[in-house]
Amino acid sequence: MKLNIITFLVAFVFQLNASTFAQKVTLEKQNSSLREIFKEIRKQTNIDFFFSDKIIDDSKKYSIRCENTPLKLVLENISKQTDLQFTLENEAIKVTSPTVTGSLVQTHISGYVFDSKGNPISGANIRVKNTPFNTHSDANGKFSVPIRDDYKTVIITHINYASIELPISKKLANVILQDRENELEEVILNVGYGQTKQSDLTGSVVQLNAKELEGFAPHQDIASMIQGKAAGVNVQISSGAPGAGVSVNIRGTTSLTGNSQPLWVIDGIPQYNVNGNDIGDILYDLNVGDVETIDILKDASATAIYGSRAANGVIIVTTKKGNRIQTPQLDASFNYGFQKQRDSFRTLKTEEFKRVITDAARNYYYTTGTIPTTGSISTILDASQAKTGTEVDYLSAPFLSNAFLDGNTNWWDEMTRTSNEKKLDVSLRGSTPTNNYFIAFGMPMQQGIIKGSDRNGFTGRINFDAKIMDKLTVGLNFNGSLNKQNNQDGMLEKIWNFRPDFPMYDENGKIFIPGYYEENPLTTLANRNYNERKGLNGNTYLQYNFSPNLFVKSSIAISYSQSFSDRFQTEGTVNSTHKGQANISQMEMANWIFENIASYNKKFGTLHDLSAMIGFSMENGATKNFAAGAQNFPDQYIMTNLTSGATAMKPTSSHTSTAMVSGFSRLNYKFDDKYILTGTFRTDGSSRFGPDKRWAYFPSGGIAWMLNKEKFMRFLDPELFNQLKIRSSLGVSGSQVLGNNDWRSLYQAAQFDESPGYAPFQLGNNNLRWEKTKTWEIGLDFALLHNRINGSIGYYDKQTSDVIYNKNIPSSSSFISVKENIANIQNSGLEFGIQGDVIRKRDMVWSLNFNIAGNKAIVKKINGVDKFMDLYAANALAIRMEEGMPLGSWYGFKWSGQYYQSMEEYNLLSKQNPTTGAKIFYQNNTNTVRPGDLRFEDINNDGLVNNDDKTFLGNSQPKFFGGFGTSFRKGNLSLNVNFVYSYGATRYWYTNSANWYTTGLFLKNYPDYVLDSWTTENRAAQWPRMSFGQGSSNTFSDFWISKADYLKVSLIRLNYRVPNELSKRVFGGYIDLSVSGTNLFTITNYNGIDPEGNFRLTGGATGMGTDWGVYPSMRSYNFSIRYSLK
């Protein structure tokens, strides 16, 4: 009997339940086949029909007309015309005929259901298409299907996997189900103190699963792995150094203090340093292999439940459990990789260095007409060679005989290497009817590309849940970590700067020390800079279910970490005036969080769904610091402990703490599966504010409308839109970007006439208020063609008020500044993301994904008389924050595109002061402008170039950014490629501009591009003149700003699954082999080394736009093998 599924199940026999029979239909069919009539009923009732082709005669036509008639009466009418019978089976309508029967069952065939990793799937639903036959796979994934001549196709489904449809053959063998990445209705999202289906969401949440984190370099943490994977989430990696920090910015910058990072929540516990610092160490404590899902919450409807720490978004990390695996499963993986510098850059060789210094000396002589007899320049220039006149061509060889040495050292080659990294992960997971468990161990080992830099340690985790009584469940999540790191602080800068004519060692075989502030990289390598961090985190809970609809849950989480630093600097270290200096420091951080929630959910009838949650939490965090040091060691290589130092340094210690109390609630209501309402409310009280300002309130509301379920959409094919949802939300979240005691006036110990006492240290502000961000959003979520294509588009507007910053105050107060609420900032933008399967077949899947976002940050208000503030980038006043202008706007002189070519040209351009008659032209400090210097524009056309001609020069924030990628699977082979891009940002290449700050120019080396500097023989050079004196060139201007657009290949991964039959027979388990590359190449016109990295996380709202050139990101190549045993 060949069966065909037409639509929804209906039955005529009186066994049909009342709700099914009560559905009403309207039909007007003339001369139509039964198939057409059934299809129309399905469209109106969502009930499927099962029937055999043998009982349906397509040549017979029927007419039926009814309006708003109960389904039962309609089927009775059809039965009278056809003698067919209708029965309800498995919530579908089976159509039979008393005169036609199916063929007999001849035999059975068996098969197995596995996931993409080779794990057996128990409980998968096995249904023969167009028949009532239904069964399930057992604990080993095995199932059996009867063979009949009318059984043609089997449909296999599971709530956690995408369904698959296969022809029935005599050997079904192994069936692999893919993770349900595109089945939006079944995706469960973590939204803070609970979960929800994606279809029930009124906010903006993006979920990444464990598969999307595979293939990255072993040293990368989860923050860097989400780069380019979610619209509106701008991830930038600060440098290529081991353990380098990562900036994650969700929908723009809301703070000026440097803390615009999202709140990270790991297994339900908010993570933060009690001092409000970057949590990079905490993320490195988390083994990526332990992660199950990452949920990124972006709008207020989703984030407001976290209140005062959610203004910058929330990222919820959920680690693995054993809840889907009934039999124990052992997984082990080993990764090996190596790193190389991503882009070549070169400093000057010895002869090139001499040439550049000679040109600089000639330019200096031309500028001043003399050679000084004192100062650093006099140590290389022969003052006796000075003559009158300023002819550039005069100065040929005024250098002293010892100005240059005879070394020819390539410091980059001597101090760097191709580094390697390794990582071992082992885990065990499983479950029984009453408990589940996940146990994991990881051991990462990483070398840095700089010699002497490395990072290694281990991580361990235990997740356990047990049902100890019928209504009582307990759980424990515990993880520990140890990280050891040897750093080489500033080594790249020292490699860059140290002169090539200097030897590595002096004539006595000791490290060559030049005797001034540039440091031999070998000295840095000989120094000790060891850091160690230990972390322990535990979370336990009790949950009691009063009924299937109501439960209460109490949990307590305790986090403890200890950081230890051991440093020793030898005599040749920069700024060291002692025979060695040792420093040790130790920091302890501990915090606890106690949370209690009650949750209720209930479905009332067929139309109403209600869920509610209420809770409160208390938390406390404390930090202790201790530091000590010693100087002047008789031996600087062996006995370097503190007690060996002849001179003890004053020890320091500190203790600080913070506390917060919170109440929160959420209410969800859904009507008829089409209209959804969400409301949340939270209040926080924090010790970081004064007594009158400690409490803040954070409400939010959201609404969603499932358009695809409306009757007026029925004119469309029901298979076209699986989801078409309009959503909107409005809410308030906050930020407490303060130190624990910033609101207080503080004193510190001091001495007065050799007597101890106290002196003012910090001016407090009792009126400091919370930064609050009000966010409005509207969006559209869609899924098409059996969820083959899905995506989202949205617009948001974020208004941040009472932004906190240091406000300068009169020096007569004895203080420089005080923290105040000084500004309002608006972020608004568009986001779009889409993914889909181009090909979706049993043995081949090809998918594409793309996302893009644009954010515009505007300064809306500045409190005070002046409606602007000038801020520093590196050592220059380079940024202006002004009402109505974009945040992060560069402000300075505009280069005309020309150099001064002669003094005659300069004299013609300079004007006279109308009062004094003296010529006035912009000069940096007191240095004279000369040929080869940058020529700036007279913006206001007053004949003078001075501070009045400064103007806005672009913005450090990108206009839009995002990522795209593709994945392809054919049989056992799969390929993944990810790209990341950014457009519209500009960067200030500070390390380059500093090259033209030329006091002591001869003391350091330079990048090779200075060979194209201005000279009388090279007037069309790319770069301005080099000189021992300063002209206008290093003055901040758009000459030093470069477009930072880029397209980066962030990951290419090729994976091969060894055939299961072979791997199980030979190795007893399942084996995956993969090769991958990360950060492989970047397409950019940026003038510097890296358009993305080399910034400092502590640089505030503007710091990420400054390129410090400290440690460029590296290419990584990785090989891995994964083994699974069940």
PDB file of N, CA and C in Angstrom, residues 656-696:
ATOM      1  N   THR A 656      40.276  45.771  48.764  1.00  0.00           N
ATOM      2  CA  THR A 656      39.071  46.471  48.334  1.00  0.00           C
ATOM      3  C   THR A 656      37.953  45.456  48.160  1.00  0.00           C
ATOM      4  N   SER A 657      36.730  45.903  48.292  1.00  0.00           N
ATOM      5  CA  SER A 657      35.590  44.995  48.173  1.00  0.00           C
ATOM      6  C   SER A 657      34.401  45.729  47.592  1.00  0.00           C
ATOM      7  N   THR A 658      33.453  44.957  47.103  1.00  0.00           N
ATOM      8  CA  THR A 658      32.234  45.523  46.540  1.00  0.00           C
ATOM      9  C   THR A 658      31.087  44.565  46.806  1.00  0.00           C
ATOM     10  N   ALA A 659      29.864  45.087  46.818  1.00  0.00           N
ATOM     11  CA  ALA A 659      28.690  44.262  47.089  1.00  0.00           C
ATOM     12  C   ALA A 659      27.517  44.768  46.267  1.00  0.00           C
ATOM     13  N   MET A 660      26.588  43.843  45.967  1.00  0.00           N
ATOM     14  CA  MET A 660      25.399  44.232  45.218  1.00  0.00           C
ATOM     15  C   MET A 660      24.233  43.325  45.628  1.00  0.00           C
ATOM     16  N   VAL A 661      23.054  43.910  45.710  1.00  0.00           N
ATOM     17  CA  VAL A 661      21.819  43.187  45.990  1.00  0.00           C
ATOM     18  C   VAL A 661      20.852  43.484  44.853  1.00  0.00           C
ATOM     19  N   SER A 662      20.149  42.443  44.375  1.00  0.00           N
ATOM     20  CA  SER A 662      19.295  42.618  43.200  1.00  0.00           C
ATOM     21  C   SER A 662      17.990  41.853  43.356  1.00  0.00           C
ATOM     22  N   GLY A 663      16.948  42.394  42.754  1.00  0.00           N
ATOM     23  CA  GLY A 663      15.690  41.694  42.569  1.00  0.00           C
ATOM     24  C   GLY A 663      15.303  41.760  41.108  1.00  0.00           C
ATOM     25  N   PHE A 664      14.715  40.692  40.582  1.00  0.00           N
ATOM     26  CA  PHE A 664      14.424  40.666  39.145  1.00  0.00           C
ATOM     27  C   PHE A 664      13.212  39.779  38.884  1.00  0.00           C
ATOM     28  N   SER A 665      12.582  40.021  37.752  1.00  0.00           N
ATOM     29  CA  SER A 665      11.391  39.254  37.378  1.00  0.00           C
ATOM     30  C   SER A 665      11.197  39.308  35.871  1.00  0.00           C
ATOM     31  N   ARG A 666      10.441  38.318  35.369  1.00  0.00           N
ATOM     32  CA  ARG A 666      10.126  38.282  33.941  1.00  0.00           C
ATOM     33  C   ARG A 666       8.755  37.636  33.768  1.00  0.00           C
ATOM     34  N   LEU A 667       7.992  38.168  32.815  1.00  0.00           N
ATOM     35  CA  LEU A 667       6.668  37.642  32.505  1.00  0.00           C
ATOM     36  C   LEU A 667       6.556  37.481  30.991  1.00  0.00           C
ATOM     37  N   ASN A 668       6.175  36.275  30.547  1.00  0.00           N
ATOM     38  CA  ASN A 668       5.962  35.998  29.128  1.00  0.00           C
ATOM     39  C   ASN A 668       4.514  35.546  28.924  1.00  0.00           C
ATOM     40  N   TYR A 669       3.906  36.076  27.896  1.00  0.00           N
ATOM     41  CA  TYR A 669       2.543  35.654  27.547  1.00  0.00           C
ATOM     42  C   TYR A 669       2.447  35.459  26.037  1.00  0.00           C
ATOM     43  N   LYS A 670       1.832  34.333  25.637  1.00  0.00           N
ATOM     44  CA  LYS A 670       1.662  34.040  24.219  1.00  0.00           C
ATOM     45  C   LYS A 670       0.210  33.663  23.974  1.00  0.00           C
ATOM     46  N   PHE A 671      -0.378  34.284  22.964  1.00  0.00           N
ATOM     47  CA  PHE A 671      -1.766  34.023  22.616  1.00  0.00           C
ATOM     48  C   PHE A 671      -1.854  33.395  21.226  1.00  0.00           C
ATOM     49  N   ASP A 672      -2.446  32.234  21.184  1.00  0.00           N
ATOM     50  CA  ASP A 672      -2.749  31.556  19.917  1.00  0.00           C
ATOM     51  C   ASP A 672      -1.490  31.298  19.092  1.00  0.00           C
ATOM     52  N   ASP A 673      -0.349  31.163  19.766  1.00  0.00           N
ATOM     53  CA  ASP A 673       0.932  30.914  19.085  1.00  0.00           C
ATOM     54  C   ASP A 673       1.279  31.998  18.069  1.00  0.00           C
ATOM     55  N   LYS A 674       0.633  33.174  18.181  1.00  0.00           N
ATOM     56  CA  LYS A 674       0.877  34.229  17.195  1.00  0.00           C
ATOM     57  C   LYS A 674       1.297  35.546  17.822  1.00  0.00           C
ATOM     58  N   TYR A 675       0.823  35.838  19.022  1.00  0.00           N
ATOM     59  CA  TYR A 675       1.087  37.126  19.638  1.00  0.00           C
ATOM     60  C   TYR A 675       1.838  36.882  20.957  1.00  0.00           C
ATOM     61  N   ILE A 676       2.991  37.528  21.085  1.00  0.00           N
ATOM     62  CA  ILE A 676       3.889  37.247  22.206  1.00  0.00           C
ATOM     63  C   ILE A 676       4.242  38.549  22.913  1.00  0.00           C
ATOM     64  N   LEU A 677       4.140  38.553  24.229  1.00  0.00           N
ATOM     65  CA  LEU A 677       4.516  39.691  25.056  1.00  0.00           C
ATOM     66  C   LEU A 677       5.560  39.250  26.078  1.00  0.00           C
ATOM     67  N   THR A 678       6.564  40.091  26.297  1.00  0.00           N
ATOM     68  CA  THR A 678       7.586  39.825  27.304  1.00  0.00           C
ATOM     69  C   THR A 678       7.825  41.094  28.108  1.00  0.00           C
ATOM     70  N   GLY A 679       7.893  40.963  29.416  1.00  0.00           N
ATOM     71  CA  GLY A 679       8.234  42.076  30.282  1.00  0.00           C
ATOM     72  C   GLY A 679       9.227  41.648  31.336  1.00  0.00           C
ATOM     73  N   THR A 680      10.208  42.491  31.597  1.00  0.00           N
ATOM     74  CA  THR A 680      11.174  42.199  32.654  1.00  0.00           C
ATOM     75  C   THR A 680      11.352  43.439  33.526  1.00  0.00           C
ATOM     76  N   PHE A 681      11.785  43.199  34.741  1.00  0.00           N
ATOM     77  CA  PHE A 681      12.073  44.304  35.648  1.00  0.00           C
ATOM     78  C   PHE A 681      13.183  43.859  36.586  1.00  0.00           C
ATOM     79  N   ARG A 682      14.147  44.747  36.800  1.00  0.00           N
ATOM     80  CA  ARG A 682      15.246  44.462  37.721  1.00  0.00           C
ATOM     81  C   ARG A 682      15.605  45.726  38.482  1.00  0.00           C
ATOM     82  N   THR A 683      15.970  45.539  39.720  1.00  0.00           N
ATOM     83  CA  THR A 683      16.517  46.633  40.517  1.00  0.00           C
ATOM     84  C   THR A 683      17.820  46.167  41.142  1.00  0.00           C
ATOM     85  N   ASP A 684      18.823  47.038  41.116  1.00  0.00           N
ATOM     86  CA  ASP A 684      20.141  46.739  41.657  1.00  0.00           C
ATOM     87  C   ASP A 684      20.529  47.806  42.666  1.00  0.00           C
ATOM     88  N   GLY A 685      21.173  47.361  43.728  1.00  0.00           N
ATOM     89  CA  GLY A 685      21.781  48.264  44.683  1.00  0.00           C
ATOM     90  C   GLY A 685      23.256  47.936  44.801  1.00  0.00           C
ATOM     91  N   SER A 686      24.123  48.924  44.529  1.00  0.00           N
ATOM     92  CA  SER A 686      25.558  48.666  44.445  1.00  0.00           C
ATOM     93  C   SER A 686      26.332  49.561  45.396  1.00  0.00           C
ATOM     94  N   SER A 687      27.363  48.981  46.013  1.00  0.00           N
ATOM     95  CA  SER A 687      28.221  49.744  46.915  1.00  0.00           C
ATOM     96  C   SER A 687      29.180  50.654  46.173  1.00  0.00           C
ATOM     97  N   ARG A 688      29.208  50.603  44.835  1.00  0.00           N
ATOM     98  CA  ARG A 688      30.106  51.456  44.064  1.00  0.00           C
ATOM     99  C   ARG A 688      29.623  52.904  44.004  1.00  0.00           C
ATOM    100  N   PHE A 689      28.406  53.160  44.494  1.00  0.00           N
ATOM    101  CA  PHE A 689      27.860  54.513  44.468  1.00  0.00           C
ATOM    102  C   PHE A 689      27.619  55.003  45.889  1.00  0.00           C
ATOM    103  N   GLY A 690      27.439  56.318  45.998  1.00  0.00           N
ATOM    104  CA  GLY A 690      27.169  56.914  47.294  1.00  0.00           C
ATOM    105  C   GLY A 690      25.840  56.462  47.857  1.00  0.00           C
ATOM    106  N   PRO A 691      25.627  56.683  49.153  1.00  0.00           N
ATOM    107  CA  PRO A 691      24.413  56.189  49.817  1.00  0.00           C
ATOM    108  C   PRO A 691      23.112  56.611  49.161  1.00  0.00           C
ATOM    109  N   ASP A 692      23.072  57.793  48.561  1.00  0.00           N
ATOM    110  CA  ASP A 692      21.830  58.287  47.975  1.00  0.00           C
ATOM    111  C   ASP A 692      21.643  57.877  46.517  1.00  0.00           C
ATOM    112  N   LYS A 693      22.640  57.227  45.933  1.00  0.00           N
ATOM    113  CA  LYS A 693      22.578  56.911  44.505  1.00  0.00           C
ATOM    114  C   LYS A 693      22.763  55.413  44.232  1.00  0.00           C
ATOM    115  N   ARG A 694      22.611  54.586  45.240  1.00  0.00           N
ATOM    116  CA  ARG A 694      22.993  53.189  45.086  1.00  0.00           C
ATOM    117  C   ARG A 694      21.969  52.344  44.334  1.00  0.00           C
ATOM    118  N   TRP A 695      20.740  52.748  44.307  1.00  0.00           N
ATOM    119  CA  TRP A 695      19.706  51.914  43.698  1.00  0.00           C
ATOM    120  C   TRP A 695      19.320  52.449  42.322  1.00  0.00           C
ATOM    121  N   ALA A 696      19.118  51.508  41.410  1.00  0.00           N
ATOM    122  CA  ALA A 696      18.676  51.861  40.059  1.00  0.00           C
ATOM    123  C   ALA A 696      17.670  50.811  39.597  1.00  0.00           C
TER     124      ALA A 696
END
